[in-house]
Tab-separated table of C-alpha atoms (C1' of nucleotides) in Angstrom:
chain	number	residue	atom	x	y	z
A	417	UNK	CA	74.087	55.505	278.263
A	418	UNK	CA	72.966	52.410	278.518
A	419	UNK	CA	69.531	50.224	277.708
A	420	UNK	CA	67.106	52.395	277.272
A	421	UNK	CA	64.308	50.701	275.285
A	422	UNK	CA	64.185	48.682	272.629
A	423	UNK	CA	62.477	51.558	270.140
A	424	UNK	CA	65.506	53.737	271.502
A	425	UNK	CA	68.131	50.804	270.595
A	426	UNK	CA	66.747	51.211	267.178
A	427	UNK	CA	67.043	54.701	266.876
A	428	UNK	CA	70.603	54.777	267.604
A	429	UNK	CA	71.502	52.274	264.989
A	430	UNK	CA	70.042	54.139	262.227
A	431	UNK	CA	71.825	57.237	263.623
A	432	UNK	CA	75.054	55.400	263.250
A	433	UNK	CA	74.014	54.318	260.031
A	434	UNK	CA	73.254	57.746	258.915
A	435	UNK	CA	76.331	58.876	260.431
A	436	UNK	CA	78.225	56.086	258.382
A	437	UNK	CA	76.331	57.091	255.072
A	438	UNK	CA	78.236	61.025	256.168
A	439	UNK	CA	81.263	59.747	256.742
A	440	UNK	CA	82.004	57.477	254.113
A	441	UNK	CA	80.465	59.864	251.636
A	442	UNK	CA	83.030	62.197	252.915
A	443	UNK	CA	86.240	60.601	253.539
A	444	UNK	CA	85.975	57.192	251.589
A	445	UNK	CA	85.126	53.938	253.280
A	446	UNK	CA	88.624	53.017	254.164
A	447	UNK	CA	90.110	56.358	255.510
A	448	UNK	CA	86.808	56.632	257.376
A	449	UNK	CA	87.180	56.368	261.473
A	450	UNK	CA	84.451	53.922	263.482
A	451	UNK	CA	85.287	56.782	266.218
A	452	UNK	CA	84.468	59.646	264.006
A	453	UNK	CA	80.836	58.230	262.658
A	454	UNK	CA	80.374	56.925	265.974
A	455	UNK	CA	81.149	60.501	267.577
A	456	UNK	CA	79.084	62.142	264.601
A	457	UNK	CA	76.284	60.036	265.825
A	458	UNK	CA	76.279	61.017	269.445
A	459	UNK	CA	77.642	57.985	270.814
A	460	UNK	CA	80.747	55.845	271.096
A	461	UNK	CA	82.828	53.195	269.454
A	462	UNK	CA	81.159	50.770	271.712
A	463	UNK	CA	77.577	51.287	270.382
A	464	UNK	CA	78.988	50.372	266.872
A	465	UNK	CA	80.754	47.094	267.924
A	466	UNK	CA	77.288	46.524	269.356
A	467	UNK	CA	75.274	46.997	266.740
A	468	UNK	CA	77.321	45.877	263.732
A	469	UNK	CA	80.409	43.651	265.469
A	470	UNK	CA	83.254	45.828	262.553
A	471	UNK	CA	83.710	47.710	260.356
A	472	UNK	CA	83.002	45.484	257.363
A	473	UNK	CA	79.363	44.579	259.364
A	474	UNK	CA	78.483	48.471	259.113
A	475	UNK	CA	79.376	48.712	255.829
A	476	UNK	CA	77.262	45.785	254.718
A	477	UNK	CA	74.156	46.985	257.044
A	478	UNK	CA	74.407	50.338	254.892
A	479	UNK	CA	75.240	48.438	251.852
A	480	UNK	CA	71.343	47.103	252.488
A	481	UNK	CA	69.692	50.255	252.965
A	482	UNK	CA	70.303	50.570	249.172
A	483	UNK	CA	67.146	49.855	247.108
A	484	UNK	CA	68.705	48.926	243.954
A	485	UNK	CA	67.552	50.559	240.493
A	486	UNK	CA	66.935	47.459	239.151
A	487	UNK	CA	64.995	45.810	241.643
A	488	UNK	CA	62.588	48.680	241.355
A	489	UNK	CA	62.933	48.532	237.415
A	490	UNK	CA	61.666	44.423	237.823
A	491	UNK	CA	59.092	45.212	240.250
A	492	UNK	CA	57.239	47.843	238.140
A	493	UNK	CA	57.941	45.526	235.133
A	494	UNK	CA	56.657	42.522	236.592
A	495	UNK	CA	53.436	44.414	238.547
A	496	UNK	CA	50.417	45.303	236.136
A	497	UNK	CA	51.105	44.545	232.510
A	498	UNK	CA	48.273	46.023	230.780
A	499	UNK	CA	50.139	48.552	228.170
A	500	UNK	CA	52.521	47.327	225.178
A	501	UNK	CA	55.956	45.735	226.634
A	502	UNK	CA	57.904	48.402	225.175
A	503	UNK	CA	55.576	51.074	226.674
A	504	UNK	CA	56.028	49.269	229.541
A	505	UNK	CA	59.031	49.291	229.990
A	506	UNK	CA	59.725	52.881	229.247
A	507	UNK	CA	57.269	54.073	231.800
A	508	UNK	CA	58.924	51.276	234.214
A	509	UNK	CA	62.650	53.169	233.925
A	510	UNK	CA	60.976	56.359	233.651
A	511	UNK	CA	58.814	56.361	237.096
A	512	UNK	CA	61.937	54.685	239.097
A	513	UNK	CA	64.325	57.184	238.013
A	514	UNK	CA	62.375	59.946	238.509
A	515	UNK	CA	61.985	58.218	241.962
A	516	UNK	CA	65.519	57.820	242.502
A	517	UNK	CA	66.193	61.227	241.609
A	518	UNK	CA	63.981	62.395	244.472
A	519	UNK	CA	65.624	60.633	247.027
A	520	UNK	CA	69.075	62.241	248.193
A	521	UNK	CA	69.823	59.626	250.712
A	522	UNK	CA	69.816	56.772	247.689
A	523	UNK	CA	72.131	58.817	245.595
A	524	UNK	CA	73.968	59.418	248.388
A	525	UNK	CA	74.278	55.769	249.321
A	526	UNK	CA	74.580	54.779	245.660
A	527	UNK	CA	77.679	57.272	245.399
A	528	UNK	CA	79.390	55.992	248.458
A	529	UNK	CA	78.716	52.088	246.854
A	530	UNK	CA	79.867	53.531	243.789
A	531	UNK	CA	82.717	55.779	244.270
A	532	UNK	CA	83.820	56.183	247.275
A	533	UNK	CA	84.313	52.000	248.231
A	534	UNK	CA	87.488	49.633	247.359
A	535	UNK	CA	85.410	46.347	245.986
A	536	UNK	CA	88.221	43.743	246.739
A	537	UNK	CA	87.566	40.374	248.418
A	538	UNK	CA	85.868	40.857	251.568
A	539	UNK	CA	82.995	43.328	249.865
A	540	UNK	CA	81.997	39.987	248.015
A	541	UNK	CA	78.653	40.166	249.594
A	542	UNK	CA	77.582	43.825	248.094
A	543	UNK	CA	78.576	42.898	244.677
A	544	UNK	CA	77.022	39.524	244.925
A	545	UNK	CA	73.937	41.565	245.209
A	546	UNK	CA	74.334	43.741	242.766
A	547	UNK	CA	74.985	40.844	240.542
A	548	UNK	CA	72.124	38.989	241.377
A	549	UNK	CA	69.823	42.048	240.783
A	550	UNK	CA	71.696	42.856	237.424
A	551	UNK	CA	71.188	38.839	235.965
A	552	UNK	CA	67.118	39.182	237.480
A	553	UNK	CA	66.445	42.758	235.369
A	554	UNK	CA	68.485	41.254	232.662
A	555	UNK	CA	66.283	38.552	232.160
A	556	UNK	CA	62.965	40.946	232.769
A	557	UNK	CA	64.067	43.232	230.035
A	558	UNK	CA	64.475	40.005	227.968
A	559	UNK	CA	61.163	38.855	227.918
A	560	UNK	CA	59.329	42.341	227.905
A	561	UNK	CA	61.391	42.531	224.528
A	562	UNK	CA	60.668	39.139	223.561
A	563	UNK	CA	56.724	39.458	224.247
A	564	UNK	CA	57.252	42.611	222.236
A	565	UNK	CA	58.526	40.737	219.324
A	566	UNK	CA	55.832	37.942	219.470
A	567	UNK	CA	53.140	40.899	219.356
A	568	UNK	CA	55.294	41.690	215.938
A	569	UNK	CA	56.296	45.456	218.161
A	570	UNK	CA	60.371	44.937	217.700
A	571	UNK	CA	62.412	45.881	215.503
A	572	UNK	CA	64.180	42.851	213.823
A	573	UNK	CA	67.526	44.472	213.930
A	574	UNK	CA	67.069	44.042	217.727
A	575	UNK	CA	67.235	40.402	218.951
A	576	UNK	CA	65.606	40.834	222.629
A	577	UNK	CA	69.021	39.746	224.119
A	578	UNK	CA	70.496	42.115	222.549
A	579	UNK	CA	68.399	45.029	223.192
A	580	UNK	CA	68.142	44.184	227.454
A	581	UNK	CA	71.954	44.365	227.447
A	582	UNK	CA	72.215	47.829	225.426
A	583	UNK	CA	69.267	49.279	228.013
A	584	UNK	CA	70.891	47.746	231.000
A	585	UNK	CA	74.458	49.649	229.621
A	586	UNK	CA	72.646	52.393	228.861
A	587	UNK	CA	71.011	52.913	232.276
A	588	UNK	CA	74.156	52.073	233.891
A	589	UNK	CA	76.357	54.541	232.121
A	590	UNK	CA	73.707	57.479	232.953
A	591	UNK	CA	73.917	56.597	236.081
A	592	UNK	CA	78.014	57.077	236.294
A	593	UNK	CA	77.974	59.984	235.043
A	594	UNK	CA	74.953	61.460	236.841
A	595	UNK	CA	76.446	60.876	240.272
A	596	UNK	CA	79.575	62.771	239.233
A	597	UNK	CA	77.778	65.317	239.935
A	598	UNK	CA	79.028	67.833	237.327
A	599	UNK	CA	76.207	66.383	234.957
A	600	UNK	CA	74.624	68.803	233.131
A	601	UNK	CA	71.823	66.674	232.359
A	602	UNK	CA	68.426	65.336	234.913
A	603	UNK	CA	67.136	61.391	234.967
A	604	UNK	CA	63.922	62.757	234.684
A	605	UNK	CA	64.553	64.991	231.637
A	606	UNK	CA	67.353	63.875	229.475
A	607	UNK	CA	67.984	60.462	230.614
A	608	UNK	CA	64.680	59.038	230.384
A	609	UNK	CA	63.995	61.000	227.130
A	610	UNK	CA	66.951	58.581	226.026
A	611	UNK	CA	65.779	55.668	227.099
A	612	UNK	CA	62.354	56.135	225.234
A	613	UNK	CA	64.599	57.251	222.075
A	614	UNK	CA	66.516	53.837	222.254
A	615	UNK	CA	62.898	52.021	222.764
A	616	UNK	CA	61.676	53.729	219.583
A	617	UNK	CA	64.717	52.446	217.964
A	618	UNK	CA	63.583	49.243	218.949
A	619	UNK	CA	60.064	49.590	217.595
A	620	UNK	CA	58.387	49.179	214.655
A	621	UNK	CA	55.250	51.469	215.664
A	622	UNK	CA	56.621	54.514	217.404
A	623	UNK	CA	55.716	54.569	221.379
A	624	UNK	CA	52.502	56.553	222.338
B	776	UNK	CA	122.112	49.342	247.020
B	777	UNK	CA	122.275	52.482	245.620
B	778	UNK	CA	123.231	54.824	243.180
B	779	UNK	CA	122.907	52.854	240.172
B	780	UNK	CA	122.937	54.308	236.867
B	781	UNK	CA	120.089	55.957	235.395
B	782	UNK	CA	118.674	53.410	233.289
B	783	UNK	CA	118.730	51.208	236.133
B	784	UNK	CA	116.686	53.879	237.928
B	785	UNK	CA	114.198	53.754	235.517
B	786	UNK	CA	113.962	50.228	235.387
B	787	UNK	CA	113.697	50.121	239.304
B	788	UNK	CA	110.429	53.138	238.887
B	789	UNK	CA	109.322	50.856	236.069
B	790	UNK	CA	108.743	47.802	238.582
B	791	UNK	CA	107.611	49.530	241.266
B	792	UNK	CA	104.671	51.108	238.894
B	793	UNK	CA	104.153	46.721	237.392
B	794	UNK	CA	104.330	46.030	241.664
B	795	UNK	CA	101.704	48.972	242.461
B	796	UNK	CA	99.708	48.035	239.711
B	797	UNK	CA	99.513	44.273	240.985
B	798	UNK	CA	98.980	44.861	244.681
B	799	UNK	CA	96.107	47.805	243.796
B	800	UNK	CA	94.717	45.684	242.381
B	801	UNK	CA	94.370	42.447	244.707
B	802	UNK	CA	94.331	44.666	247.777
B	803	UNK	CA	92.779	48.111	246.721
B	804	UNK	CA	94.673	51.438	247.130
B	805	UNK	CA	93.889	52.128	250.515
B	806	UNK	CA	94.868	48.291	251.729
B	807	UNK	CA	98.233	48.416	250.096
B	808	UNK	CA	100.930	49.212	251.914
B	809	UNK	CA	104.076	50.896	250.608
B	810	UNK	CA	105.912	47.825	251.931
B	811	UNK	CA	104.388	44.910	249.769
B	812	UNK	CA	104.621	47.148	247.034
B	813	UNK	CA	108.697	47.795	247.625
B	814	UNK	CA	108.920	44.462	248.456
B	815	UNK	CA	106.981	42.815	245.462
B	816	UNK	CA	108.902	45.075	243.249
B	817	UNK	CA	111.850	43.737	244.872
B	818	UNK	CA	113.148	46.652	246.680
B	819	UNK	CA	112.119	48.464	249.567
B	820	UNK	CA	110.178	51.474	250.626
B	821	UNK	CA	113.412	54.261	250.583
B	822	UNK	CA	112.769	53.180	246.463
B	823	UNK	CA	109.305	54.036	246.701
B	824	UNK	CA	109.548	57.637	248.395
B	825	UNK	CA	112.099	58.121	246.588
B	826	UNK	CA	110.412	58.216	242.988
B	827	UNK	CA	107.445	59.162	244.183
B	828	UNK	CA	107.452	60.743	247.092
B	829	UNK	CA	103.919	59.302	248.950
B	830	UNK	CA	101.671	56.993	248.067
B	831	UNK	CA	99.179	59.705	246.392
B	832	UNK	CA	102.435	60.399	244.168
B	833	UNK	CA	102.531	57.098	243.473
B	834	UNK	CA	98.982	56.294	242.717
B	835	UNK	CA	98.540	59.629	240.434
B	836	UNK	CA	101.943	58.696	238.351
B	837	UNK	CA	100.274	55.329	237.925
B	838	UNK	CA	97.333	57.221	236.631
B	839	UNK	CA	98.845	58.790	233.915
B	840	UNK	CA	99.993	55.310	232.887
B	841	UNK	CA	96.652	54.757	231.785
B	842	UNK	CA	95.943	55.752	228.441
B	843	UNK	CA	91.981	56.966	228.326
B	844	UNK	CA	90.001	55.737	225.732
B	845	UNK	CA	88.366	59.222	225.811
B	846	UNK	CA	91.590	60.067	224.228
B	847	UNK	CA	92.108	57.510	221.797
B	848	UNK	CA	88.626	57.800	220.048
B	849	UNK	CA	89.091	61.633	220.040
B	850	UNK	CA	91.828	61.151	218.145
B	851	UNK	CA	91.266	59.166	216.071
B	852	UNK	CA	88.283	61.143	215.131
B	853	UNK	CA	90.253	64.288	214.163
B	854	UNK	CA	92.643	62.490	212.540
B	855	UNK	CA	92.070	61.241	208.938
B	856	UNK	CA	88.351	62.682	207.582
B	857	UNK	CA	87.759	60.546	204.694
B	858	UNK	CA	84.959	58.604	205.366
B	859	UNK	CA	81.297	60.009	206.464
B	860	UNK	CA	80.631	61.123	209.782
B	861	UNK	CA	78.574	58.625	211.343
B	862	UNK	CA	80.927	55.712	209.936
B	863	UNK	CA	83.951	57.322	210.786
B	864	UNK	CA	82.469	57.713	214.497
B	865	UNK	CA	81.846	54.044	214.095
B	866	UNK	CA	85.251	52.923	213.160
B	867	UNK	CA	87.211	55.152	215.477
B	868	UNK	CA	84.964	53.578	218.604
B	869	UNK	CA	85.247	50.207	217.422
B	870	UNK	CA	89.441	50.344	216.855
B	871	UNK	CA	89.732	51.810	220.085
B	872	UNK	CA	87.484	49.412	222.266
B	873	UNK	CA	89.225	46.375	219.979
B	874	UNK	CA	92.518	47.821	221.184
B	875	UNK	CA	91.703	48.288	224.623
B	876	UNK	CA	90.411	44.713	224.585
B	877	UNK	CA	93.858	43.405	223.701
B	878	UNK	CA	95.932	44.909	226.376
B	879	UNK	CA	95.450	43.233	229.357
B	880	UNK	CA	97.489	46.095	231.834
B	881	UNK	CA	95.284	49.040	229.993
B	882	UNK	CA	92.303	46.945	231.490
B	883	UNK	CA	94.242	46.005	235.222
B	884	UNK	CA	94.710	50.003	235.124
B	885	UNK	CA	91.180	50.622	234.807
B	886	UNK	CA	89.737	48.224	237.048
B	887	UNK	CA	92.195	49.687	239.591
B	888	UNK	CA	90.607	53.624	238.632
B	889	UNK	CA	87.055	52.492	238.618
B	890	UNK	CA	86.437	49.750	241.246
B	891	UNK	CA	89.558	49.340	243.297
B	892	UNK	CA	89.811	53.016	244.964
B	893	UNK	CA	88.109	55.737	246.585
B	894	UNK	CA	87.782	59.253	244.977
B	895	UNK	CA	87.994	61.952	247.848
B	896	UNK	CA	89.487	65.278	247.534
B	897	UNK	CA	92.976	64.057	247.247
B	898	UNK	CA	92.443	61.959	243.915
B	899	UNK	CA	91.276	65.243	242.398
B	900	UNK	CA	94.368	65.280	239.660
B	901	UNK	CA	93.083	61.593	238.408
B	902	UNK	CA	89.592	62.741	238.683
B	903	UNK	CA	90.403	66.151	236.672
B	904	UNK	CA	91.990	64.334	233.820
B	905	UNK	CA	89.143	62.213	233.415
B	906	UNK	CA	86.617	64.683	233.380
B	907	UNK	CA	88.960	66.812	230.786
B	908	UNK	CA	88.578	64.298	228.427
B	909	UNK	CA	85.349	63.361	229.032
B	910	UNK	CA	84.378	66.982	228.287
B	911	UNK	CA	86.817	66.667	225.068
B	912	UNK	CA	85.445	63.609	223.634
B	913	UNK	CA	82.107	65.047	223.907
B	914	UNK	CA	82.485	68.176	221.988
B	915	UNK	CA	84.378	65.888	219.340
B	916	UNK	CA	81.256	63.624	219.004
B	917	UNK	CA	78.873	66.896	218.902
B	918	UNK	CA	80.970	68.180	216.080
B	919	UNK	CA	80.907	65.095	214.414
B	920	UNK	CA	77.441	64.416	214.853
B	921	UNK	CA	76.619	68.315	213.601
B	922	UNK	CA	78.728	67.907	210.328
B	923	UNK	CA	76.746	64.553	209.547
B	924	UNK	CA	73.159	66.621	210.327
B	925	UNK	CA	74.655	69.292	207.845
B	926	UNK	CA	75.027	66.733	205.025
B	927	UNK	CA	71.382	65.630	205.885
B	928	UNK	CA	72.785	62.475	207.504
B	929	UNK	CA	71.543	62.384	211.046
B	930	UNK	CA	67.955	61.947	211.706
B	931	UNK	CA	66.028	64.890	213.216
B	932	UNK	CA	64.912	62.398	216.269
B	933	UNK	CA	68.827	62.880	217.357
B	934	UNK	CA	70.007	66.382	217.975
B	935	UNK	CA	73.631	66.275	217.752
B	936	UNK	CA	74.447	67.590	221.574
B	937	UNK	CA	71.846	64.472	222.467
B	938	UNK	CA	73.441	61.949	220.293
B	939	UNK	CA	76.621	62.876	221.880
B	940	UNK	CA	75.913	62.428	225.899
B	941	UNK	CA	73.999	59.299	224.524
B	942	UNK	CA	77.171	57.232	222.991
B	943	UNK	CA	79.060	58.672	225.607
B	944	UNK	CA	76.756	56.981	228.218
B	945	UNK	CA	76.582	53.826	226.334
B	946	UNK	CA	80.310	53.278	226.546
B	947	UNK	CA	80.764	54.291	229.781
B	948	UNK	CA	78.016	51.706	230.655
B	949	UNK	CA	79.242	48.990	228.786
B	950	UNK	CA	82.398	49.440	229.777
B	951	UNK	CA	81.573	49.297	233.669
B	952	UNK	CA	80.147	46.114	233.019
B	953	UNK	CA	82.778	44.536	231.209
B	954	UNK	CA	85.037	45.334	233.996
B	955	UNK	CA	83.302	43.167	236.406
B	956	UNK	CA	84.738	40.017	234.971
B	957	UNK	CA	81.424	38.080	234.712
B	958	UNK	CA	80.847	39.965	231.540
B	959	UNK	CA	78.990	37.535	228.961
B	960	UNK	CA	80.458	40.007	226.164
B	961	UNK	CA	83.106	41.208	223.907
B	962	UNK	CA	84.181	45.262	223.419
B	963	UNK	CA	85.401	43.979	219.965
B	964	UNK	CA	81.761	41.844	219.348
B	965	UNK	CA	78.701	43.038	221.453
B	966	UNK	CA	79.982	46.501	222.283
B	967	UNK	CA	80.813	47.708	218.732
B	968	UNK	CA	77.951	46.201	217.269
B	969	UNK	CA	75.641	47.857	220.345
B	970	UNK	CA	77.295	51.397	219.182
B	971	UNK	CA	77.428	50.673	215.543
B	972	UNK	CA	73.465	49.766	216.294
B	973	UNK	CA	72.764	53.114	217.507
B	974	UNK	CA	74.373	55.036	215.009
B	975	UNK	CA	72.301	53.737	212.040
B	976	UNK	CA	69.409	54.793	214.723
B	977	UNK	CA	70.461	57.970	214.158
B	978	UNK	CA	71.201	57.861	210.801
B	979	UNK	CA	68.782	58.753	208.071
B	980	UNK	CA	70.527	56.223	205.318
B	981	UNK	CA	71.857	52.659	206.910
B	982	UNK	CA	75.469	52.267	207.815
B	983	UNK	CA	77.646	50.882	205.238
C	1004	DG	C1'	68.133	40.083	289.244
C	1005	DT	C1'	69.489	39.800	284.790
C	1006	DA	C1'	70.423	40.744	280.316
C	1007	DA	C1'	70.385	44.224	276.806
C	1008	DA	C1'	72.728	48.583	275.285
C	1009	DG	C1'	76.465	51.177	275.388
C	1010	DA	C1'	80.611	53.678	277.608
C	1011	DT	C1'	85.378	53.427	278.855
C	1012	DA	C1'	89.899	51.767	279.060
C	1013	DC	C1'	93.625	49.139	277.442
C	1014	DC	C1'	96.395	46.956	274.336
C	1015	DT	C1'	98.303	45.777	270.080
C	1016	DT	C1'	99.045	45.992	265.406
C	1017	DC	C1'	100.119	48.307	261.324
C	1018	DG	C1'	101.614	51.754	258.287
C	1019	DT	C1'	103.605	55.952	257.328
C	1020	DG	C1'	106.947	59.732	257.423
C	1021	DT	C1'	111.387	61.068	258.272
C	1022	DA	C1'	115.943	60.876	259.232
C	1023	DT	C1'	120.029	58.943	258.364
C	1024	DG	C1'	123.337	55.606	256.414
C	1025	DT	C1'	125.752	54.083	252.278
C	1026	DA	C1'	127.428	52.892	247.908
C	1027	DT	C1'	128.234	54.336	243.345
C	1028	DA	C1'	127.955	56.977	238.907
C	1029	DT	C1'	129.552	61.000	237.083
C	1030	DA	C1'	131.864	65.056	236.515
C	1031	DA	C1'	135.261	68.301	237.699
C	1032	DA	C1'	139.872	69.255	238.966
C	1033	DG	C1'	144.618	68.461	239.008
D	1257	DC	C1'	144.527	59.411	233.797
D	1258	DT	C1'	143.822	59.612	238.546
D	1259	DT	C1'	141.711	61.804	242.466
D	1260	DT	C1'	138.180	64.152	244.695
D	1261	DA	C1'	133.686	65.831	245.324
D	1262	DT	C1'	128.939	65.633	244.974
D	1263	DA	C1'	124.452	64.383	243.769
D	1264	DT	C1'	121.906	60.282	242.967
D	1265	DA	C1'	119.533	56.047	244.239
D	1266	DC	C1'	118.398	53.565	247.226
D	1267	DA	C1'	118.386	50.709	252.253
D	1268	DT	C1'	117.770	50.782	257.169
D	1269	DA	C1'	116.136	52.279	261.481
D	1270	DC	C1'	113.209	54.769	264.392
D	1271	DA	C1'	109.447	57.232	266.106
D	1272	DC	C1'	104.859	58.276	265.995
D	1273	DG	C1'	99.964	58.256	265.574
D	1274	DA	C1'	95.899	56.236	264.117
D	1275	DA	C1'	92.710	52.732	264.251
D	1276	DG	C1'	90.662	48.550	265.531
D	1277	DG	C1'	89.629	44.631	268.690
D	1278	DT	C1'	88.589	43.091	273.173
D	1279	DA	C1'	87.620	43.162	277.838
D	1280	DT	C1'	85.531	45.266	281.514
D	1281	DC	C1'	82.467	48.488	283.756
D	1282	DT	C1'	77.836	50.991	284.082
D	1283	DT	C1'	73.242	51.826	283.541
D	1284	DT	C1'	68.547	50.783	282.935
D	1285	DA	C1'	64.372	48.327	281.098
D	1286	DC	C1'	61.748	44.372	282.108
DNA sequence: GTAAAGATACCTTCGTGTATGTATATAAAG
DNA sequence: CTTTATATACATACACGAAGGTATCTTTAC
């Protein structure tokens, strides 16, 4: 009913917000109900209006239970840098998206961000996130490359600008088509054994 | 007013497709109403149920507007032979992305498909197609990629079904990115040289 | 007691489907 | 060549439900 403690207050907001993260998987953001994920939550309309004031505050709440690839891409990047930059870089992509593929609620929440969500005007705040986080691994990738080509490690053909933007499409595109969910193919198998074929492109010395 | 004759008809389904295609777009499928639609096209919504029925009729017959560039590289691959494999990949990808650059409504239509709906059950049909020609395109670029490994073309590092799902991906990827708008790229530049990058990866002898 | 946490009730708005009205192109009949 | 009939191509009107916002209770922790 009505204010029970403070731990309990929390526990009911993530319940909505897993019963959002249901719903909208299911039905689609807009044709989604605030009654049904409130009912599939155990509670009421009114709890949600609590918690999140509309529809578009729920959204954005679940929008930031999403721990973006690339975030997790930079971290690992930027954290310990004691092998080669390309090797780096590869084992970087390779440990998130293994990580990613472990965790059903992110792909869940990355399909509902993905395909199941309307981006027009008022979503401005989820894709201003998304952008921000793209132009930040962007630039990461950049300078692994470039360190890579100072050490002499990259492939001329491959100006460092060059080769961020064909792994960041790369990574992307794998991504698409992996939460379609007829994929045929793993992160941890096929699409990281891509990525490490592109980064060998890239070399000059093949990767370890 | 009604009963017009035929070509008038069409005309009338013709601007309530340009309408649709306009208010998708700023609003997002579920957002439109029938009404602005009718009304943008200059009509009203008896038009609009009666060409297509609902508003799924009208969204899917809008789909089928948009001419996949699955397609278009596909066919151009089977067409004409005359050139080696890898380069004839190479040119089919990059006359298709340069014409798919120049036509500003293919593009509206795509944004509309890939960032301005939701895909639940009752989009199946769009989804379907897609997913046909993915499947098509894929088994082209296999075939193509085989023939060039039979003439001792394709380097060993790239089995052909791998090469395949990996240009596939690439597109796909570059091509969600270029749809955001803030793209800092061209499909005719960037993209094509990207792909045309990766296929002398994958080549044992450069690209001409 | 009071304010947080949520339930309940009410109201209003919006959009859709459907049913029906209506005018005209076209073809058949005379 | 008219006249008549009918299907076509819409417009208009209505009815209905669904959904959201807001306001008002109710309970309970502190």
């Amino acid at each position: 009913m009505a204010r029970r403690t403070k731990q309990e207050a929390d526990e009911t907001r993530e319940a909505l917000l897993d019963a959002a993260e249901h719903v909208f998987l299911e039905r689609g953001v807009a044709r989604a109900s605030l009654d049904e994920i409130a009912r599939f939550a155990g509670c009421t309309r009114g709890a949600v209006h609590w918690h999140f004031g509309d529809k578009l505050g729920l959204f954005l709440a679940l929008d930031e239970r999403l721990v973006l690839l690339q975030d997790e891409v930079k971290r690992r990047i930027c954290d310990g840098e004691t092998t080669p930059p390309l090797e780096h870089i590869a084992r970087a992509i390779t440990t998130s998206l293994t990580e990613l593929e472990n965790d059903p609620r992110r792909r869940r929440l990355l399909t509902i961000m993905l395909q199941r969500c309307e981006y027009v005007a008022e979503m401005a705040p989820a894709l201003l996130r998304r952008r921000q986080a793209d132009a930040a691994i962007r630039a990461t990738l950049r300078d692994s490359f470039c360190r890579a080509a100072e050490r002499g490690e990259l492939s001329p053909e491959w100006p460092p600008e060059r080769a961020a933007l064909f792994l960041q499409a790369l990574i992307s595109g794998f991504l698409n088509e992996w939460l379609r969910g007829e994929a045929d193919f793993t992160l941890a198998g096929e699409v990281c054994a891509a990525v490490r074929g592109f980064l060998s492109c890239t070399a000059v010395r093949p990767l370890s």
